[in-house]
Coordinates of C-alpha atoms in Angstrom, one line a residue:
M1 CA -26.3 49.4 2.1
K2 CA -24.2 47.1 0.5
L3 CA -23.0 45.9 -3.5
E4 CA -21.8 42.0 -3.5
L5 CA -20.3 40.6 -6.3
R6 CA -20.6 36.7 -5.7
N7 CA -19.1 34.1 -7.8
I8 CA -18.4 36.0 -11.3
E9 CA -17.2 34.3 -14.4
K10 CA -16.9 35.3 -18.0
S11 CA -15.6 34.3 -20.9
F12 CA -15.3 35.6 -24.5
G13 CA -15.0 32.9 -26.8
E14 CA -12.2 30.5 -25.5
K15 CA -10.9 33.4 -23.6
E16 CA -11.9 33.1 -19.0
V17 CA -11.3 36.8 -18.3
L18 CA -12.9 36.7 -14.7
K19 CA -12.4 33.4 -12.4
Q20 CA -14.9 33.3 -9.5
I21 CA -14.4 37.3 -8.3
S22 CA -16.3 38.2 -5.5
L23 CA -15.9 41.1 -3.2
T24 CA -18.5 43.4 -1.3
A25 CA -18.5 47.1 -1.1
E26 CA -20.3 49.3 1.6
G27 CA -22.0 52.7 1.8
G28 CA -20.2 55.5 3.5
K29 CA -17.2 54.3 2.4
A30 CA -15.0 54.0 -0.7
F31 CA -13.7 51.0 -2.4
G32 CA -10.4 50.5 -4.4
L33 CA -11.0 47.8 -7.7
L34 CA -7.0 47.6 -8.5
G35 CA -5.1 45.5 -10.9
R36 CA -2.4 46.0 -14.0
N37 CA -4.2 46.7 -17.8
G38 CA -5.7 43.1 -18.6
A39 CA -6.2 42.1 -15.2
G40 CA -10.0 42.5 -15.4
K41 CA -11.3 45.1 -13.7
T42 CA -13.0 46.9 -16.9
T43 CA -15.0 43.4 -17.5
T44 CA -15.6 43.0 -13.6
I45 CA -17.1 47.2 -13.7
R46 CA -19.1 46.6 -17.3
I47 CA -21.2 43.6 -15.4
L48 CA -21.5 45.2 -12.6
M49 CA -23.2 48.2 -14.8
N50 CA -25.0 45.7 -16.6
V51 CA -23.6 46.5 -19.7
F52 CA -23.5 42.4 -20.4
P53 CA -23.9 39.6 -18.2
A54 CA -22.1 37.3 -16.6
N55 CA -21.8 33.9 -17.5
A56 CA -21.9 33.0 -13.9
G57 CA -22.5 34.8 -10.4
E58 CA -24.5 37.4 -9.1
V59 CA -24.7 41.1 -8.6
L60 CA -26.6 41.2 -5.1
F61 CA -27.5 44.7 -3.5
D62 CA -28.7 44.8 -0.3
G63 CA -28.5 40.8 -0.1
E64 CA -30.9 41.0 -3.5
P65 CA -30.5 40.7 -6.6
I66 CA -30.1 43.9 -8.1
D67 CA -32.8 45.7 -10.2
Y68 CA -31.4 48.1 -12.3
N69 CA -34.2 50.1 -12.7
K70 CA -34.5 51.5 -8.9
V71 CA -31.0 51.3 -7.8
K72 CA -29.3 54.1 -9.9
L73 CA -25.6 53.9 -11.0
G74 CA -22.9 57.0 -11.9
Y75 CA -20.0 56.1 -14.4
L76 CA -16.6 58.7 -14.7
P77 CA -15.1 56.2 -17.3
E78 CA -11.6 56.5 -18.2
E79 CA -11.7 57.6 -21.4
R80 CA -14.2 60.5 -22.2
G81 CA -17.7 59.8 -23.7
L82 CA -19.6 62.9 -23.9
Y83 CA -20.0 65.0 -27.5
P84 CA -17.4 67.9 -27.9
K85 CA -19.3 69.5 -30.5
K86 CA -22.3 70.0 -28.3
K87 CA -23.3 72.6 -26.1
I88 CA -22.5 71.7 -22.5
I89 CA -25.8 72.5 -20.7
D90 CA -27.8 70.5 -23.4
Q91 CA -25.8 67.1 -22.7
L92 CA -25.3 67.4 -19.5
V93 CA -29.5 67.9 -18.9
Y94 CA -29.7 65.2 -21.6
F95 CA -27.5 62.6 -19.8
A96 CA -29.6 63.4 -16.3
E97 CA -32.7 62.4 -17.9
L98 CA -31.3 59.8 -19.2
K99 CA -31.1 58.3 -16.2
G100 CA -34.9 59.6 -14.8
M101 CA -34.6 62.6 -14.0
N102 CA -37.6 64.9 -15.4
H103 CA -36.3 68.2 -17.5
N104 CA -36.9 70.9 -14.6
D105 CA -35.0 68.9 -11.8
A106 CA -32.4 67.8 -14.3
I107 CA -31.6 71.6 -15.0
A108 CA -31.5 72.0 -11.5
A109 CA -28.9 69.7 -10.4
V110 CA -26.8 70.2 -13.4
D111 CA -26.4 74.2 -12.3
Y112 CA -25.8 72.7 -8.6
W113 CA -23.0 71.0 -9.9
L114 CA -21.5 73.7 -13.0
D115 CA -21.8 76.0 -9.8
R116 CA -20.3 73.4 -7.2
L117 CA -17.5 72.7 -9.4
G118 CA -17.0 76.6 -10.7
M119 CA -17.7 75.6 -14.3
M120 CA -21.0 78.3 -14.7
E121 CA -19.2 80.4 -17.1
H122 CA -18.7 77.1 -19.4
R123 CA -22.6 76.3 -19.1
N124 CA -23.3 77.5 -22.6
K125 CA -20.0 77.0 -24.3
R126 CA -19.2 73.3 -26.4
L127 CA -17.1 71.1 -24.9
D128 CA -14.2 70.8 -27.1
T129 CA -13.6 74.6 -26.1
L130 CA -12.1 73.2 -22.8
S131 CA -9.5 72.0 -21.1
K132 CA -8.4 68.3 -20.3
G133 CA -8.9 68.6 -16.8
N134 CA -12.3 71.0 -17.0
Q135 CA -13.6 68.3 -19.5
Q136 CA -12.8 65.9 -16.8
K137 CA -15.0 67.6 -14.8
I138 CA -17.8 68.1 -17.4
Q139 CA -17.8 64.6 -17.4
L140 CA -17.7 63.7 -13.2
I141 CA -21.0 66.2 -14.1
T142 CA -22.4 63.0 -15.6
A143 CA -21.8 60.5 -13.2
I144 CA -23.6 62.4 -10.0
A145 CA -26.3 65.0 -11.2
H146 CA -28.8 62.2 -11.0
D147 CA -28.2 61.4 -7.5
P148 CA -26.9 57.4 -7.8
Q149 CA -26.7 55.2 -4.9
I150 CA -23.7 53.5 -6.4
V151 CA -20.6 56.0 -8.0
I152 CA -17.6 54.3 -10.2
L153 CA -15.0 56.4 -10.8
D154 CA -12.8 55.3 -13.2
E155 CA -8.7 57.2 -13.0
P156 CA -11.4 60.1 -11.8
F157 CA -8.3 62.3 -11.3
S158 CA -6.8 61.9 -14.6
G159 CA -5.3 65.2 -16.5
L160 CA -6.6 67.9 -13.0
D161 CA -4.3 70.1 -12.1
P162 CA -3.5 69.7 -7.9
V163 CA -6.4 72.7 -7.5
N164 CA -8.7 71.0 -9.2
A165 CA -7.8 67.5 -7.8
M166 CA -8.6 68.9 -4.4
L167 CA -11.9 69.9 -5.4
L168 CA -12.3 66.6 -6.4
K169 CA -11.4 65.3 -3.8
D170 CA -13.7 67.3 -1.9
V171 CA -16.7 66.0 -3.7
V172 CA -15.9 62.5 -3.8
M173 CA -15.5 62.8 0.0
E174 CA -18.8 64.3 -0.2
E175 CA -20.2 61.6 -1.5
I176 CA -19.1 59.3 0.7
A177 CA -20.2 60.9 3.7
K178 CA -24.0 60.8 1.8
G179 CA -23.6 57.2 2.5
K180 CA -23.3 56.5 -0.9
I181 CA -20.8 53.4 -2.4
V182 CA -17.8 54.8 -4.2
L183 CA -16.3 52.9 -6.2
F184 CA -12.5 53.3 -7.9
S185 CA -10.5 52.1 -10.0
S186 CA -7.1 53.6 -10.6
H187 CA -2.9 52.9 -10.9
Q188 CA -2.8 56.3 -8.8
M189 CA -2.1 54.5 -5.4
N190 CA -1.6 58.1 -3.8
Y191 CA -5.1 58.7 -4.1
I192 CA -6.7 54.8 -3.8
E193 CA -4.7 55.2 -0.1
E194 CA -6.1 58.3 0.5
F195 CA -9.5 57.2 0.1
C196 CA -10.6 53.6 0.4
D197 CA -11.4 51.6 3.4
S198 CA -11.3 48.5 1.1
I199 CA -9.4 47.4 -1.8
A200 CA -9.8 44.0 -4.0
I201 CA -6.6 43.3 -6.2
L202 CA -6.9 41.5 -9.2
N203 CA -5.0 39.3 -11.5
G204 CA -5.2 37.2 -14.4
G205 CA -9.1 37.6 -13.8
K206 CA -8.8 36.2 -10.2
V207 CA -8.9 38.5 -6.8
V208 CA -5.2 37.7 -5.5
L209 CA -6.0 39.9 -2.5
S210 CA -8.7 41.7 -0.5
G211 CA -10.1 42.8 2.4
D212 CA -9.5 46.2 4.5
L213 CA -6.6 48.2 3.7
H214 CA -5.2 49.0 6.9
D215 CA -6.1 45.4 8.2
I216 CA -3.8 44.6 5.1
K217 CA -1.2 46.8 6.5
R218 CA -1.1 45.7 9.8
N219 CA -0.8 41.8 8.7
Y220 CA 2.7 42.7 7.2
P221 CA 5.4 41.7 9.6
R222 CA 6.0 44.9 12.1
N223 CA 10.1 44.5 12.5
R224 CA 11.2 47.4 10.6
L225 CA 11.7 50.9 12.0
V226 CA 11.5 54.1 9.9
V227 CA 13.6 57.0 11.7
R228 CA 14.0 60.6 10.3
S229 CA 17.1 62.6 11.6
L230 CA 20.1 64.3 10.9
A231 CA 22.1 62.3 12.6
V232 CA 21.6 59.4 10.6
D233 CA 25.1 59.0 9.6
K234 CA 26.3 59.0 13.2
I235 CA 23.1 56.3 14.0
K236 CA 24.1 53.8 11.0
E237 CA 27.7 54.2 12.3
E238 CA 27.5 52.8 15.6
I239 CA 24.3 50.2 15.3
G240 CA 26.0 49.0 11.6
K241 CA 24.1 46.1 9.6
R242 CA 21.1 46.3 11.4
C243 CA 20.2 49.7 9.3
E244 CA 20.1 50.9 6.5
K245 CA 20.0 54.3 4.8
T246 CA 17.3 55.1 2.5
A247 CA 17.4 58.9 2.1
E248 CA 19.6 61.7 3.4
D249 CA 17.5 61.7 6.6
E250 CA 16.2 58.4 7.3
L251 CA 17.5 55.0 7.9
M252 CA 15.7 51.8 7.8
V253 CA 16.7 49.7 11.0
Y254 CA 15.7 46.6 10.8
L255 CA 14.8 44.5 14.3
E256 CA 15.5 40.8 15.3
S257 CA 11.8 40.7 16.6
E258 CA 8.9 42.5 16.9
D259 CA 9.2 42.6 20.5
E260 CA 12.2 44.5 20.8
K261 CA 10.1 47.5 19.1
K262 CA 9.7 49.6 22.3
A263 CA 13.1 49.4 23.9
V264 CA 14.9 49.9 20.2
M265 CA 12.2 53.2 19.6
T266 CA 13.1 54.3 23.6
S267 CA 17.0 53.9 22.7
L268 CA 17.2 55.4 20.1
T269 CA 15.3 58.9 21.3
E270 CA 17.0 58.8 24.7
H271 CA 20.7 59.2 22.5
Y272 CA 19.8 60.8 19.4
D273 CA 18.2 63.9 18.1
I274 CA 15.3 61.7 16.4
D275 CA 12.6 64.3 14.5
E276 CA 10.5 60.9 13.7
I277 CA 10.4 57.2 14.1
K278 CA 7.9 54.8 13.6
V279 CA 6.7 50.9 12.6
F280 CA 7.5 50.9 8.3
E281 CA 4.5 49.9 6.7
P282 CA 4.0 49.2 3.2
T283 CA 2.3 51.2 0.9
L284 CA -0.1 50.5 -1.0
N285 CA 2.0 50.6 -4.4
D286 CA 4.5 48.4 -2.7
I287 CA 1.1 46.0 -1.8
F288 CA 0.3 46.1 -5.6
V289 CA 3.6 45.6 -7.0
E290 CA 4.0 42.5 -4.5
Y291 CA 0.5 40.9 -5.7
A292 CA 0.0 42.5 -9.1
G293 CA 3.8 42.8 -10.3
N294 CA 3.7 39.2 -12.1
Q295 CA 0.6 39.0 -14.0
V296 CA -0.8 35.6 -14.6

C-alpha cells in the first residue's frame, strides 16, 4: 500500500496554511509528520482524513484518488474525543459500527482489544472513572478496532506511564507488521526515531525536509567521533583542542577529514581503555531543531 499527498494547498481566508505539501507513506512502515505548533500538521491530517478539502492537490492511495468509502482510516487524536459519562463498551461498539462493522463483529473486535490492552475489567465502566493513561488506551481502540489500512496517531504516548507506553509500542509494531500505513505526529522525538522509517518536517506550511531517516542522518558530515571512556580527561589532555568533553565519561573528537576516521579510532583504542567509540550522528531532535527551530 502507498499513500501519497501531492502538492496540497490550503488557505483559510487570506491565510495560506499549506503550500505545495507532498509526502509519501508506505505500508509496513511508520511515517513521522513533524513540525512545531502552527506548522500545518493538523491541517494536513484533516485533509488526509477528508474532514475538509484542499484548495489544490490530491490524496492518492496506491496511485489512485483515495476512495473514502473503501479505504478505512483510524485516528487517535491528541485531544480525547470520547464521551466521559458513557459506558466504555457501548461507545466503543458504537464507533466501530460507524466505521462499517456489523454489531457482532464490533463487539468481538472491541473485546479483543480490551483484553489485549488489559482493559477488560473496565468494559462496563464509565470513561471518566479511568485514569488519563487508561483513557488513552480506550481512545486507541477506537482507532484500530475496525482494522483500518491507515492508522494516524497524534501524540499517542501522551499520559502513558512506561509500562503502558511499552504496551502501546507493541501494538504499534504489530500494526506495522500487518502491512498497514502508520502515520505518527508527535513532539516526542525519541518515539518518532524509534518507530519511523521516513519523516517529513513542516515549517511555515512547507515541507522543509523529507525522506528516509537513516539516509538523512548519513548525509550529515561524518567528521566527529563520540568516545566513552573512564580515561576521557587523560585523552583530552593529550589530544587537546581536537576534542571537547560532553559528559563525565564522554568526549567529542573532531576530525580534520572523514578520511582519518579509521586511523583515529584505531589509535584511540590501542592507547586507551575505550568503552565505546562511534561516528557521531545527529539525533532526530537535533535535526528537528535545525529545520524547524526558526519557524517561518
